[in-house]
Coordinates of C-alpha atoms and ligand atoms in Angstrom, one line a residue:
X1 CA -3.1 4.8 25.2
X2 CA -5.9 4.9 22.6
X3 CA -7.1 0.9 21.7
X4 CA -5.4 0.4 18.0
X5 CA -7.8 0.3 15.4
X6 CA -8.7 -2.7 14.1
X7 CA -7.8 -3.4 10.7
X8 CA -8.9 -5.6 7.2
X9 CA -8.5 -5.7 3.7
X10 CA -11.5 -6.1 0.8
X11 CA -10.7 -6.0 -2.9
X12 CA -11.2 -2.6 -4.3
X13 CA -14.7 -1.9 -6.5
X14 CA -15.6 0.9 -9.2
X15 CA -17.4 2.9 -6.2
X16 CA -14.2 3.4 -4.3
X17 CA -13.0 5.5 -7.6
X18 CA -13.3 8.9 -5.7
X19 CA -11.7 7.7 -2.5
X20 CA -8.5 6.4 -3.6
X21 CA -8.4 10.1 -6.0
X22 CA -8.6 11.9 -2.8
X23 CA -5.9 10.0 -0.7
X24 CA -3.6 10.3 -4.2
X25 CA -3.5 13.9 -4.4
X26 CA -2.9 14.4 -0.8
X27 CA 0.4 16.5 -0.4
X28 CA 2.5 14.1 1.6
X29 CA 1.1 11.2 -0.5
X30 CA 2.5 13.0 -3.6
X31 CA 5.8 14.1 -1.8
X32 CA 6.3 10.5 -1.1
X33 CA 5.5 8.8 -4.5
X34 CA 7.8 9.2 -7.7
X35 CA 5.0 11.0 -9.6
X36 CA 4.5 13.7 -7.8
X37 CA 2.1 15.5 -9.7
X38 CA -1.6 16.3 -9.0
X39 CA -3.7 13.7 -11.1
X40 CA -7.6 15.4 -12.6
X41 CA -10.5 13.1 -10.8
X42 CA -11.1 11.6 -14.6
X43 CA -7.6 10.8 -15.4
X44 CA -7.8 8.6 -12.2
X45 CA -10.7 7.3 -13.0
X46 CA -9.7 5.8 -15.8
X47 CA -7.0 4.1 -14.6
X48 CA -8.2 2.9 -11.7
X49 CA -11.0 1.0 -13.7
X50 CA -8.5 -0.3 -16.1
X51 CA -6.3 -1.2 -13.1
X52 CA -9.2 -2.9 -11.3
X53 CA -9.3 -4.9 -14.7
X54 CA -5.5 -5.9 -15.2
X55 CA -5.0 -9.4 -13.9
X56 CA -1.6 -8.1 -13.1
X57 CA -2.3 -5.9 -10.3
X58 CA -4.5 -6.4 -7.3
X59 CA -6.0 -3.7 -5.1
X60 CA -7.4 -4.1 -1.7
X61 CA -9.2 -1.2 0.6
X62 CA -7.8 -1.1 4.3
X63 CA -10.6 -1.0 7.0
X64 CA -10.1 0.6 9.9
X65 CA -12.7 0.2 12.4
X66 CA -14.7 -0.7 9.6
X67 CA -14.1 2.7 7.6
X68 CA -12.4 3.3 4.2
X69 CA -8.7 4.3 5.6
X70 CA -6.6 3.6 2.3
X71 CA -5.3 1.1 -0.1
X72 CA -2.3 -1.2 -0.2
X73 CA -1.9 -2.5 -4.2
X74 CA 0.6 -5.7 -5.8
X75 CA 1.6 -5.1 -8.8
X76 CA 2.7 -8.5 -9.9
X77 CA 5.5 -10.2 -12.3
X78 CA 6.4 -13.7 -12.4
X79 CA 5.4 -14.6 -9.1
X80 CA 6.8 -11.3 -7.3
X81 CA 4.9 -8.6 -6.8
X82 CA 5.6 -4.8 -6.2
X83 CA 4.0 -3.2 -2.9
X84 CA 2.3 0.0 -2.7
X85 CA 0.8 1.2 0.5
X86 CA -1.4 4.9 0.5
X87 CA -3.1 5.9 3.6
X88 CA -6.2 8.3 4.5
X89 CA -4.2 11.5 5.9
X90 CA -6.7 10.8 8.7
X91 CA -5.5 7.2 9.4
X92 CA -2.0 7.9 9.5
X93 CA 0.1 7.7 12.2
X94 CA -1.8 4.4 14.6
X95 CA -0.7 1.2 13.4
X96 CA -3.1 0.6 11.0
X97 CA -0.2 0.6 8.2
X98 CA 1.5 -2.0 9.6
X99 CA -1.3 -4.3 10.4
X100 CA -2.5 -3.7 6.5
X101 CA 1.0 -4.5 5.2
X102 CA 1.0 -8.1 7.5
X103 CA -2.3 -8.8 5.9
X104 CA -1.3 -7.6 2.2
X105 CA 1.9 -10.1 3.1
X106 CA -1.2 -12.6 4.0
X107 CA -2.9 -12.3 0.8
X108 CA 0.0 -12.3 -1.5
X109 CA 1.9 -15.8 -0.1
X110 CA -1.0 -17.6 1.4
X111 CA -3.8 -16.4 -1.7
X112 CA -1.3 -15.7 -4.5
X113 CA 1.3 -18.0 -3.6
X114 CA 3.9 -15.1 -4.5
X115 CA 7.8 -16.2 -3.3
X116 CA 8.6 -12.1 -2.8
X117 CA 7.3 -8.7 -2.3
X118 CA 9.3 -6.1 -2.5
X119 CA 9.1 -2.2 -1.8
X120 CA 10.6 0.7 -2.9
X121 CA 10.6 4.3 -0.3
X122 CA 12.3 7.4 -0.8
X123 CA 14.9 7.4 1.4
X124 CA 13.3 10.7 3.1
X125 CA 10.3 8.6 3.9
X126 CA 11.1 7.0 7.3
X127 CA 7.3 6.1 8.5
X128 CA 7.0 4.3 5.7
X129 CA 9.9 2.1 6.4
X130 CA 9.1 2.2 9.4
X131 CA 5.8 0.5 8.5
X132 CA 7.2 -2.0 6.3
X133 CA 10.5 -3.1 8.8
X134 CA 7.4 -3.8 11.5
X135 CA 5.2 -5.9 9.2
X136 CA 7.9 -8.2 8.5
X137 CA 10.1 -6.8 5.4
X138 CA 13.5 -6.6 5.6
X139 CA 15.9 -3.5 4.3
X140 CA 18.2 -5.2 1.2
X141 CA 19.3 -2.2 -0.4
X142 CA 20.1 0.9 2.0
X143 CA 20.2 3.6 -0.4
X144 CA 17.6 5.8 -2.2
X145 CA 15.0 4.4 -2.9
X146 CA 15.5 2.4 0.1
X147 CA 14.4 -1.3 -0.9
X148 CA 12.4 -3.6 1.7
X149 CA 12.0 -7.2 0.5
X150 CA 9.9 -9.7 2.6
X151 CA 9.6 -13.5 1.3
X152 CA 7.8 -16.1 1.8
X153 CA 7.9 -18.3 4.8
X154 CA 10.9 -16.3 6.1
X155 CA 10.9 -14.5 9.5
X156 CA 7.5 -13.3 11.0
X157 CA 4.4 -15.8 9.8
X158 CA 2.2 -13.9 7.8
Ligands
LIG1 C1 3.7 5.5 5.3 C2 2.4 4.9 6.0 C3 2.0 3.7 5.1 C4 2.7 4.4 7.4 O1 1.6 3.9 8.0 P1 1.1 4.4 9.4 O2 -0.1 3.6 9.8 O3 0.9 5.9 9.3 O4 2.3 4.1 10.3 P2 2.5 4.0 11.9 O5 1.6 5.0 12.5 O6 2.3 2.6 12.3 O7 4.0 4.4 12.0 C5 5.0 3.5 11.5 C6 6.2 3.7 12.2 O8 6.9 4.9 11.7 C7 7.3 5.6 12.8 N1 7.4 7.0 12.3 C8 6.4 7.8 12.1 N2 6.9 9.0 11.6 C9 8.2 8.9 11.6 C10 9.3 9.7 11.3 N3 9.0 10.9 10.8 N4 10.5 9.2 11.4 C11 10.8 8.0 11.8 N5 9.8 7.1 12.1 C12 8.5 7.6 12.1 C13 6.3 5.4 13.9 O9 6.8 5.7 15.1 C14 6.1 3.9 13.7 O10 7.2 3.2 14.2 P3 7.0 2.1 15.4 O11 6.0 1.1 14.8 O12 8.3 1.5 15.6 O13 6.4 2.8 16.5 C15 1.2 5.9 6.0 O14 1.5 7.0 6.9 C16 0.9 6.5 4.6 O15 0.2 6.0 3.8 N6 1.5 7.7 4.3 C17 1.3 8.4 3.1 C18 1.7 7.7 1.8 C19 3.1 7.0 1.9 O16 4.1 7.5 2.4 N7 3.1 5.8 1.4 C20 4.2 4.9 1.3 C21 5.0 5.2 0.0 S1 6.3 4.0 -0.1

């Protein structure tokens, strides 16, 4: 077996603008997000540096073996947040979702100080809860979407 990859988090910038387009408009990526329409590289743009502004939301780059392999985001409301976790098609399927979801879980209880995260998945997205029941979220509503909770200081340590 292949040695995993090994795996960190740095806040997003302006430059990774075109990146996270690409990884957005990926087929699967759409099929697995509740807009599924294809977004035009300026449309993103402009959200993403609006985003990268909002002291609401907070958006980190996973490294993988030190290369750009997606982004995990919080969107955050009174001391929760919202998790949102989009992989390089290329970096899918070894671990390195699970590792970034630990450290996102990291960051938001040990840097935030957030008491919850929570998930939402499309029920027909079983990787990704996959992903999120290995780094440490729990299923606590079985339906569709399926929702994965994960508070602080409760089971794994982060
Ligand atoms: C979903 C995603 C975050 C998962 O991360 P990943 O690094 O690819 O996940 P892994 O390779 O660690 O696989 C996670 C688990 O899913 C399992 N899995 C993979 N495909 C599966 C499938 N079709 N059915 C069931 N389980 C599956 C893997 O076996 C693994 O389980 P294990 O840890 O028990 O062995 C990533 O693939 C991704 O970004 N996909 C595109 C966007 C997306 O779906 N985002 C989430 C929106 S909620």
């Amino acid at each position: 077996m292949s040695v995993p990859p090994r795996v960190a988090l740095r806040p997003a910038a302006a430059g990774d603008a075109e990146a996270l387009w690409r990884w957005r408009n990926d087929p699967v990526t759409r099929g697995a997000s509740y807009d599924e329409g294809e977004v035009p590289l300026d449309v993103h743009t402009r959200w993403f540096e609006e985003a990268l502004g909002r002291p609401d939301r907070r958006i980190w780059i996973v490294e993988a073996d030190g290369a750009a392999a997606g982004m995990v985001r919080l969107d955050l409301a009174d001391g929760e947040a919202t998790v949102s976790i989009n992989l390089a098609p290329e970096w899918r399927g070894r671990g390195v979702g699970p590792e970034a979801l630990s450290l996102l879980a990291r960051e938001a209880f040990e840097g935030l100080r957030l008491a919850r995260i929570t998930a939402l998945v499309k029920a027909g997205n079983p990787a990704s809860r996959a992903a999120f029941e290995r780094a440490g979220f729990s299923v606590s509503r079985d339906a569709d979407p399926v929702v994965l909770v994960r508070e602080r200081g409760a089971g794994v340590t982060a």
